[in-house]
mmCIF file of C-alpha atoms in Angstrom:
data_model
loop_
_atom_site.group_PDB
_atom_site.id
_atom_site.type_symbol
_atom_site.label_atom_id
_atom_site.label_comp_id
_atom_site.label_asym_id
_atom_site.label_seq_id
_atom_site.Cartn_x
_atom_site.Cartn_y
_atom_site.Cartn_z
ATOM 1 C CA UNK A 22 9.945 -14.571 -0.824
ATOM 2 C CA UNK A 23 11.429 -17.070 -3.257
ATOM 3 C CA UNK A 24 11.544 -16.956 -7.029
ATOM 4 C CA UNK A 25 8.258 -18.871 -7.066
ATOM 5 C CA UNK A 26 6.462 -15.952 -5.453
ATOM 6 C CA UNK A 27 3.621 -15.732 -7.969
ATOM 7 C CA UNK A 28 2.878 -19.445 -7.898
ATOM 8 C CA UNK A 29 3.233 -19.583 -4.139
ATOM 9 C CA UNK A 30 -0.114 -17.916 -3.616
ATOM 10 C CA UNK A 31 -1.846 -20.146 -6.142
ATOM 11 C CA UNK A 32 -2.461 -17.106 -8.339
ATOM 12 C CA UNK A 33 -5.544 -15.640 -6.617
ATOM 13 C CA UNK A 34 -8.143 -14.732 -9.212
ATOM 14 C CA UNK A 35 -7.257 -11.032 -9.153
ATOM 15 C CA UNK A 36 -3.559 -11.753 -9.699
ATOM 16 C CA UNK A 37 -4.173 -14.445 -12.311
ATOM 17 C CA UNK A 38 -6.400 -12.053 -14.229
ATOM 18 C CA UNK A 39 -3.658 -9.421 -14.285
ATOM 19 C CA UNK A 40 -1.118 -11.915 -15.599
ATOM 20 C CA UNK A 41 -3.602 -13.174 -18.195
ATOM 21 C CA UNK A 42 -4.202 -9.594 -19.353
ATOM 22 C CA UNK A 43 -7.891 -9.360 -18.491
ATOM 23 C CA UNK A 44 -8.759 -6.004 -20.035
ATOM 24 C CA UNK A 45 -6.312 -3.971 -22.058
ATOM 25 C CA UNK A 46 -6.342 -0.727 -20.077
ATOM 26 C CA UNK A 47 -6.127 0.257 -16.418
ATOM 27 C CA UNK A 48 -9.469 0.204 -14.574
ATOM 28 C CA UNK A 49 -11.295 3.343 -13.560
ATOM 29 C CA UNK A 50 -10.551 4.514 -10.048
ATOM 30 C CA UNK A 51 -14.159 4.575 -8.905
ATOM 31 C CA UNK A 52 -13.582 7.306 -6.345
ATOM 32 C CA UNK A 53 -10.169 6.309 -5.120
ATOM 33 C CA UNK A 54 -8.409 8.912 -3.037
ATOM 34 C CA UNK A 55 -7.136 9.938 0.359
ATOM 35 C CA UNK A 56 -10.389 8.753 1.944
ATOM 36 C CA UNK A 57 -9.743 5.276 0.595
ATOM 37 C CA UNK A 58 -12.030 2.485 -0.590
ATOM 38 C CA UNK A 59 -13.790 0.038 1.640
ATOM 39 C CA UNK A 60 -13.090 -3.583 0.838
ATOM 40 C CA UNK A 61 -15.316 -4.463 -2.067
ATOM 41 C CA UNK A 62 -16.384 -7.523 -3.946
ATOM 42 C CA UNK A 63 -14.892 -7.980 -7.423
ATOM 43 C CA UNK A 64 -18.203 -6.801 -8.853
ATOM 44 C CA UNK A 65 -17.680 -3.458 -7.132
ATOM 45 C CA UNK A 66 -14.605 -2.783 -9.269
ATOM 46 C CA UNK A 67 -16.736 -1.382 -12.058
ATOM 47 C CA UNK A 68 -15.638 -0.857 -15.659
ATOM 48 C CA UNK A 69 -15.275 2.732 -16.752
ATOM 49 C CA UNK A 70 -17.824 4.223 -19.124
ATOM 50 C CA UNK A 71 -15.206 4.143 -21.858
ATOM 51 C CA UNK A 72 -14.915 0.533 -23.103
ATOM 52 C CA UNK A 73 -11.204 1.080 -23.648
ATOM 53 C CA UNK A 74 -10.804 1.562 -19.894
ATOM 54 C CA UNK A 75 -12.446 -1.719 -18.934
ATOM 55 C CA UNK A 76 -11.719 -3.052 -15.453
ATOM 56 C CA UNK A 77 -9.906 -6.390 -15.244
ATOM 57 C CA UNK A 78 -12.539 -9.061 -14.695
ATOM 58 C CA UNK A 79 -12.460 -11.230 -11.595
ATOM 59 C CA UNK A 80 -15.794 -13.015 -11.788
ATOM 60 C CA UNK A 81 -15.976 -15.430 -8.907
ATOM 61 C CA UNK A 82 -17.992 -15.899 -5.761
ATOM 62 C CA UNK A 83 -15.896 -14.373 -2.967
ATOM 63 C CA UNK A 84 -14.758 -16.818 -0.313
ATOM 64 C CA UNK A 85 -12.434 -16.403 2.628
ATOM 65 C CA UNK A 86 -9.700 -18.248 0.727
ATOM 66 C CA UNK A 87 -10.200 -16.081 -2.355
ATOM 67 C CA UNK A 88 -10.051 -12.855 -0.306
ATOM 68 C CA UNK A 89 -6.743 -13.147 1.544
ATOM 69 C CA UNK A 90 -6.592 -9.393 2.244
ATOM 70 C CA UNK A 91 -10.029 -9.022 3.814
ATOM 71 C CA UNK A 92 -9.963 -6.364 6.523
ATOM 72 C CA UNK A 93 -6.456 -5.146 5.604
ATOM 73 C CA UNK A 94 -5.669 -1.608 4.419
ATOM 74 C CA UNK A 95 -2.983 -1.127 1.770
ATOM 75 C CA UNK A 96 -1.602 2.254 0.691
ATOM 76 C CA UNK A 97 -0.516 3.230 -2.826
ATOM 77 C CA UNK A 98 1.259 6.430 -3.828
ATOM 78 C CA UNK A 99 1.407 6.861 -7.619
ATOM 79 C CA UNK A 100 4.252 9.367 -7.888
ATOM 80 C CA UNK A 101 3.827 12.846 -9.402
ATOM 81 C CA UNK A 102 0.652 13.961 -11.221
ATOM 82 C CA UNK A 103 -0.263 14.654 -14.818
ATOM 83 C CA UNK A 104 -0.581 18.439 -14.526
ATOM 84 C CA UNK A 105 2.300 19.128 -12.148
ATOM 85 C CA UNK A 106 4.113 20.981 -14.910
ATOM 86 C CA UNK A 107 1.298 23.526 -15.221
ATOM 87 C CA UNK A 108 1.793 24.935 -11.715
ATOM 88 C CA UNK A 109 5.500 25.422 -10.993
ATOM 89 C CA UNK A 110 4.851 27.745 -8.064
ATOM 90 C CA UNK A 111 3.002 24.938 -6.309
ATOM 91 C CA UNK A 112 5.333 22.032 -7.005
ATOM 92 C CA UNK A 113 8.466 24.133 -6.388
ATOM 93 C CA UNK A 114 7.415 25.245 -2.901
ATOM 94 C CA UNK A 115 9.710 23.880 -0.213
ATOM 95 C CA UNK A 116 8.517 21.279 2.286
ATOM 96 C CA UNK A 117 10.266 19.514 5.182
ATOM 97 C CA UNK A 118 11.041 15.884 4.377
ATOM 98 C CA UNK A 119 12.110 14.802 7.858
ATOM 99 C CA UNK A 120 15.779 15.674 7.400
ATOM 100 C CA UNK A 121 15.933 18.698 5.146
ATOM 101 C CA UNK A 122 13.923 20.802 2.747
ATOM 102 C CA UNK A 123 12.947 19.541 -0.677
ATOM 103 C CA UNK A 124 10.506 20.676 -3.315
ATOM 104 C CA UNK A 125 6.837 19.773 -2.959
ATOM 105 C CA UNK A 126 7.062 17.514 -6.014
ATOM 106 C CA UNK A 127 8.417 17.382 -9.566
ATOM 107 C CA UNK A 128 6.950 16.657 -12.964
ATOM 108 C CA UNK A 129 8.666 13.274 -13.121
ATOM 109 C CA UNK A 130 10.398 11.912 -16.188
ATOM 110 C CA UNK A 131 9.161 10.568 -19.530
ATOM 111 C CA UNK A 132 10.166 8.376 -22.451
ATOM 112 C CA UNK A 133 11.679 9.768 -25.647
ATOM 113 C CA UNK A 134 8.236 9.329 -27.180
ATOM 114 C CA UNK A 135 6.587 11.505 -24.532
ATOM 115 C CA UNK A 136 4.974 8.807 -22.374
ATOM 116 C CA UNK A 137 5.054 10.348 -18.913
ATOM 117 C CA UNK A 138 6.085 8.800 -15.648
ATOM 118 C CA UNK A 139 3.006 10.283 -13.981
ATOM 119 C CA UNK A 140 0.769 8.384 -16.391
ATOM 120 C CA UNK A 141 2.721 5.147 -15.945
ATOM 121 C CA UNK A 142 2.627 5.411 -12.160
ATOM 122 C CA UNK A 143 -1.112 5.979 -12.112
ATOM 123 C CA UNK A 144 -1.893 3.191 -14.583
ATOM 124 C CA UNK A 145 0.039 0.634 -12.521
ATOM 125 C CA UNK A 146 -1.612 1.923 -9.343
ATOM 126 C CA UNK A 147 -5.071 1.427 -10.830
ATOM 127 C CA UNK A 148 -4.301 -2.127 -11.903
ATOM 128 C CA UNK A 149 -2.922 -2.861 -8.443
ATOM 129 C CA UNK A 150 -5.833 -1.187 -6.697
ATOM 130 C CA UNK A 151 -8.414 -3.260 -8.583
ATOM 131 C CA UNK A 152 -6.590 -6.493 -7.743
ATOM 132 C CA UNK A 153 -6.257 -5.551 -4.078
ATOM 133 C CA UNK A 154 -9.958 -4.743 -3.846
ATOM 134 C CA UNK A 155 -10.829 -8.053 -5.455
ATOM 135 C CA UNK A 156 -8.772 -9.804 -2.779
ATOM 136 C CA UNK A 157 -10.698 -8.005 -0.031
ATOM 137 C CA UNK A 158 -8.369 -5.136 0.856
ATOM 138 C CA UNK A 159 -9.287 -1.571 1.659
ATOM 139 C CA UNK A 160 -7.128 0.630 -0.576
ATOM 140 C CA UNK A 161 -5.994 4.199 0.034
ATOM 141 C CA UNK A 162 -4.375 6.125 -2.828
ATOM 142 C CA UNK A 163 -2.757 9.538 -2.587
ATOM 143 C CA UNK A 164 -4.367 10.884 -5.755
ATOM 144 C CA UNK A 165 -7.607 10.175 -7.582
ATOM 145 C CA UNK A 166 -6.612 10.777 -11.177
ATOM 146 C CA UNK A 167 -3.814 11.882 -13.471
ATOM 147 C CA UNK A 168 -5.364 15.230 -14.276
ATOM 148 C CA UNK A 169 -4.317 17.299 -11.280
ATOM 149 C CA UNK A 170 -1.428 18.892 -9.407
ATOM 150 C CA UNK A 171 0.149 17.419 -6.291
ATOM 151 C CA UNK A 172 -0.324 16.665 -3.484
ATOM 152 C CA UNK A 173 3.097 17.479 -2.078
ATOM 153 C CA UNK A 174 5.259 14.541 -1.100
ATOM 154 C CA UNK A 175 4.981 15.231 2.635
ATOM 155 C CA UNK A 176 1.190 15.278 2.342
ATOM 156 C CA UNK A 177 1.289 11.975 0.453
ATOM 157 C CA UNK A 178 3.245 10.448 3.333
ATOM 158 C CA UNK A 179 0.711 11.729 5.865
ATOM 159 C CA UNK A 180 -2.225 10.366 3.858
ATOM 160 C CA UNK A 181 -0.770 6.875 3.995
ATOM 161 C CA UNK A 182 0.424 7.206 7.586
ATOM 162 C CA UNK A 183 -3.080 8.220 8.692
ATOM 163 C CA UNK A 184 -4.826 5.525 6.667
ATOM 164 C CA UNK A 185 -4.185 2.590 8.963
ATOM 165 C CA UNK A 186 -2.320 0.815 6.152
ATOM 166 C CA UNK A 187 -0.406 -2.334 7.049
ATOM 167 C CA UNK A 188 1.939 -1.763 4.114
ATOM 168 C CA UNK A 189 2.368 0.851 1.372
ATOM 169 C CA UNK A 190 4.128 1.188 -1.972
ATOM 170 C CA UNK A 191 5.331 4.312 -3.796
ATOM 171 C CA UNK A 192 5.224 3.650 -7.555
ATOM 172 C CA UNK A 193 7.710 5.462 -9.810
ATOM 173 C CA UNK A 194 9.922 5.072 -12.879
ATOM 174 C CA UNK A 195 13.410 6.517 -13.236
ATOM 175 C CA UNK A 196 15.081 8.912 -15.633
ATOM 176 C CA UNK A 197 18.629 7.572 -15.598
ATOM 177 C CA UNK A 198 21.362 7.356 -18.229
ATOM 178 C CA UNK A 199 20.166 6.202 -21.635
ATOM 179 C CA UNK A 200 22.456 3.169 -21.525
ATOM 180 C CA UNK A 201 21.139 2.000 -18.145
ATOM 181 C CA UNK A 202 18.431 -0.583 -17.577
ATOM 182 C CA UNK A 203 16.406 -2.038 -14.759
ATOM 183 C CA UNK A 204 14.448 -1.479 -11.560
ATOM 184 C CA UNK A 205 15.597 -0.354 -8.122
ATOM 185 C CA UNK A 206 13.835 -0.761 -4.784
ATOM 186 C CA UNK A 207 14.395 2.330 -2.619
ATOM 187 C CA UNK A 208 14.295 1.704 1.134
ATOM 188 C CA UNK A 209 14.181 4.115 4.105
ATOM 189 C CA UNK A 210 17.025 5.084 6.443
ATOM 190 C CA UNK A 211 16.378 5.768 10.140
ATOM 191 C CA UNK A 212 15.488 9.380 10.890
ATOM 192 C CA UNK A 213 12.956 9.246 13.729
ATOM 193 C CA UNK A 214 9.409 8.907 12.377
ATOM 194 C CA UNK A 215 10.273 5.788 10.394
ATOM 195 C CA UNK A 216 12.535 4.078 12.942
ATOM 196 C CA UNK A 217 10.065 1.381 13.972
ATOM 197 C CA UNK A 218 9.238 0.310 10.394
ATOM 198 C CA UNK A 219 12.762 0.012 8.998
ATOM 199 C CA UNK A 220 13.113 -3.737 9.452
ATOM 200 C CA UNK A 221 9.635 -4.405 8.080
ATOM 201 C CA UNK A 222 10.278 -2.068 5.137
ATOM 202 C CA UNK A 223 13.486 -3.917 4.326
ATOM 203 C CA UNK A 224 11.622 -7.230 4.410
ATOM 204 C CA UNK A 225 8.916 -5.821 2.150
ATOM 205 C CA UNK A 226 11.595 -4.487 -0.192
ATOM 206 C CA UNK A 227 13.068 -7.982 -0.491
ATOM 207 C CA UNK A 228 9.601 -9.315 -1.330
ATOM 208 C CA UNK A 229 9.136 -6.624 -4.004
ATOM 209 C CA UNK A 230 12.538 -7.332 -5.532
ATOM 210 C CA UNK A 231 11.909 -11.086 -5.658
ATOM 211 C CA UNK A 232 8.415 -10.648 -7.078
ATOM 212 C CA UNK A 233 9.595 -8.368 -9.889
ATOM 213 C CA UNK A 234 12.317 -10.813 -10.854
ATOM 214 C CA UNK A 235 9.861 -13.708 -10.793
ATOM 215 C CA UNK A 236 6.906 -11.983 -12.422
ATOM 216 C CA UNK A 237 8.305 -9.489 -14.930
ATOM 217 C CA UNK A 238 11.090 -9.331 -17.498
ATOM 218 C CA UNK A 239 12.579 -6.158 -16.008
ATOM 219 C CA UNK A 240 16.088 -6.825 -14.646
ATOM 220 C CA UNK A 241 17.637 -5.241 -11.577
ATOM 221 C CA UNK A 242 19.259 -1.908 -12.330
ATOM 222 C CA UNK A 243 22.751 -1.935 -13.813
ATOM 223 C CA UNK A 244 23.354 1.751 -13.002
ATOM 224 C CA UNK A 245 21.666 2.525 -9.690
ATOM 225 C CA UNK A 246 21.825 0.905 -6.272
ATOM 226 C CA UNK A 247 23.369 -2.422 -5.368
ATOM 227 C CA UNK A 248 21.755 -5.500 -6.901
ATOM 228 C CA UNK A 249 18.464 -3.682 -7.268
ATOM 229 C CA UNK A 250 18.349 -2.023 -3.824
ATOM 230 C CA UNK A 251 19.193 1.531 -2.714
ATOM 231 C CA UNK A 252 18.792 3.123 0.740
ATOM 232 C CA UNK A 253 17.662 6.771 0.586
ATOM 233 C CA UNK A 254 17.498 9.378 3.343
ATOM 234 C CA UNK A 255 16.402 12.349 1.232
ATOM 235 C CA UNK A 256 12.847 11.432 0.222
ATOM 236 C CA UNK A 257 9.846 12.574 2.232
ATOM 237 C CA UNK A 258 7.830 9.500 1.323
ATOM 238 C CA UNK A 259 10.399 7.247 3.005
ATOM 239 C CA UNK A 260 11.636 9.589 5.736
ATOM 240 C CA UNK A 261 8.159 10.363 7.050
ATOM 241 C CA UNK A 262 6.576 6.934 6.746
ATOM 242 C CA UNK A 263 5.198 5.276 9.841
ATOM 243 C CA UNK A 264 4.026 2.188 7.917
ATOM 244 C CA UNK A 265 6.251 -0.375 6.187
ATOM 245 C CA UNK A 266 6.950 1.107 2.771
ATOM 246 C CA UNK A 267 9.364 1.105 -0.163
ATOM 247 C CA UNK A 268 9.567 3.107 -3.372
ATOM 248 C CA UNK A 269 9.953 1.188 -6.611
ATOM 249 C CA UNK A 270 11.769 2.752 -9.556
ATOM 250 C CA UNK A 271 10.162 0.345 -12.003
ATOM 251 C CA UNK A 272 12.604 0.848 -14.866
ATOM 252 C CA UNK A 273 14.490 3.554 -16.750
ATOM 253 C CA UNK A 274 12.260 5.633 -19.013
ATOM 254 C CA UNK A 275 15.199 7.116 -20.922
ATOM 255 C CA UNK A 276 16.395 3.668 -22.033
ATOM 256 C CA UNK A 277 14.676 2.500 -25.220
ATOM 257 C CA UNK A 278 14.245 -1.120 -24.090
ATOM 258 C CA UNK A 279 12.870 -0.197 -20.676
ATOM 259 C CA UNK A 280 10.687 2.533 -22.180
ATOM 260 C CA UNK A 281 8.965 0.056 -24.497
ATOM 261 C CA UNK A 282 8.133 -2.126 -21.507
ATOM 262 C CA UNK A 283 7.034 0.691 -19.210
ATOM 263 C CA UNK A 284 4.625 2.116 -21.804
ATOM 264 C CA UNK A 285 3.081 -1.315 -22.421
ATOM 265 C CA UNK A 286 -0.221 -2.155 -20.667
ATOM 266 C CA UNK A 287 0.917 -5.788 -20.620
ATOM 267 C CA UNK A 288 4.011 -4.922 -18.601
ATOM 268 C CA UNK A 289 1.989 -2.611 -16.359
ATOM 269 C CA UNK A 290 -0.366 -5.484 -15.556
ATOM 270 C CA UNK A 291 2.539 -7.814 -14.838
ATOM 271 C CA UNK A 292 4.162 -5.236 -12.589
ATOM 272 C CA UNK A 293 0.898 -4.777 -10.688
ATOM 273 C CA UNK A 294 0.615 -8.567 -10.351
ATOM 274 C CA UNK A 295 4.159 -8.755 -8.999
ATOM 275 C CA UNK A 296 3.436 -5.994 -6.476
ATOM 276 C CA UNK A 297 0.300 -7.820 -5.383
ATOM 277 C CA UNK A 298 2.338 -11.011 -4.907
ATOM 278 C CA UNK A 299 4.887 -9.068 -2.839
ATOM 279 C CA UNK A 300 2.142 -7.575 -0.659
ATOM 280 C CA UNK A 301 0.617 -11.015 -0.089
ATOM 281 C CA UNK A 302 4.006 -12.495 0.789
ATOM 282 C CA UNK A 303 4.829 -9.666 3.182
ATOM 283 C CA UNK A 304 1.490 -9.741 4.985
ATOM 284 C CA UNK A 305 1.233 -13.513 5.298
ATOM 285 C CA UNK A 306 4.797 -14.483 6.209
#
């Protein structure tokens, strides 16, 4: 994908609406979860009861050209969960990640002002989900809300593996050194279950990297990975994947500049738009 990734797809209505900041808050999930959502018309992405949680509008008559993801399943894993910290015995249990044992999950990081990674991850996932649905996709998410605990990271991988997804994205933000800035795309290393999706995952990772550079003002990380990319063999979500997948560390929550972006609904919309552009590029190249 080139630096013109967003324009390349002619800004489908769902993506254009994200960039234009249709609605100021993430949309309601409308029953999102491991069971997934059937492809729906834009009208099916309903606003939440709370006006502040209005769904991005995408009022148009669906056509084949306007629904480039019709019939395609996409998986989203918003990392962590809002109440993980309330149940340490659950999130600290050990699971097998394909190579070694790791904890079920963690609480994630947060900004100096207390804006949590779990909340950020879920907000971006909801923006992305609404745009994917508007473009005809079936969407499977690993959690329904930000008010629960878990699921464990191995279970998240299985949910997406069993979903029939053609591609999946794990959404996170990092807690690096306070001086460090930028995003990193984490990619899988061969360990058996993921062997046949390594090349596709690397291609998708390149699409994600290009789309973030083209569609957001978050730079590549200056403290982690190499030019915005890092290969990891110690994460269940990547080790156990059987669908093309990467994990995006969207920025550094402990850095004041990155934190201001990550907590901003405007940036969250732009990130979701960039991820949508990357998914479109990956699936249609």
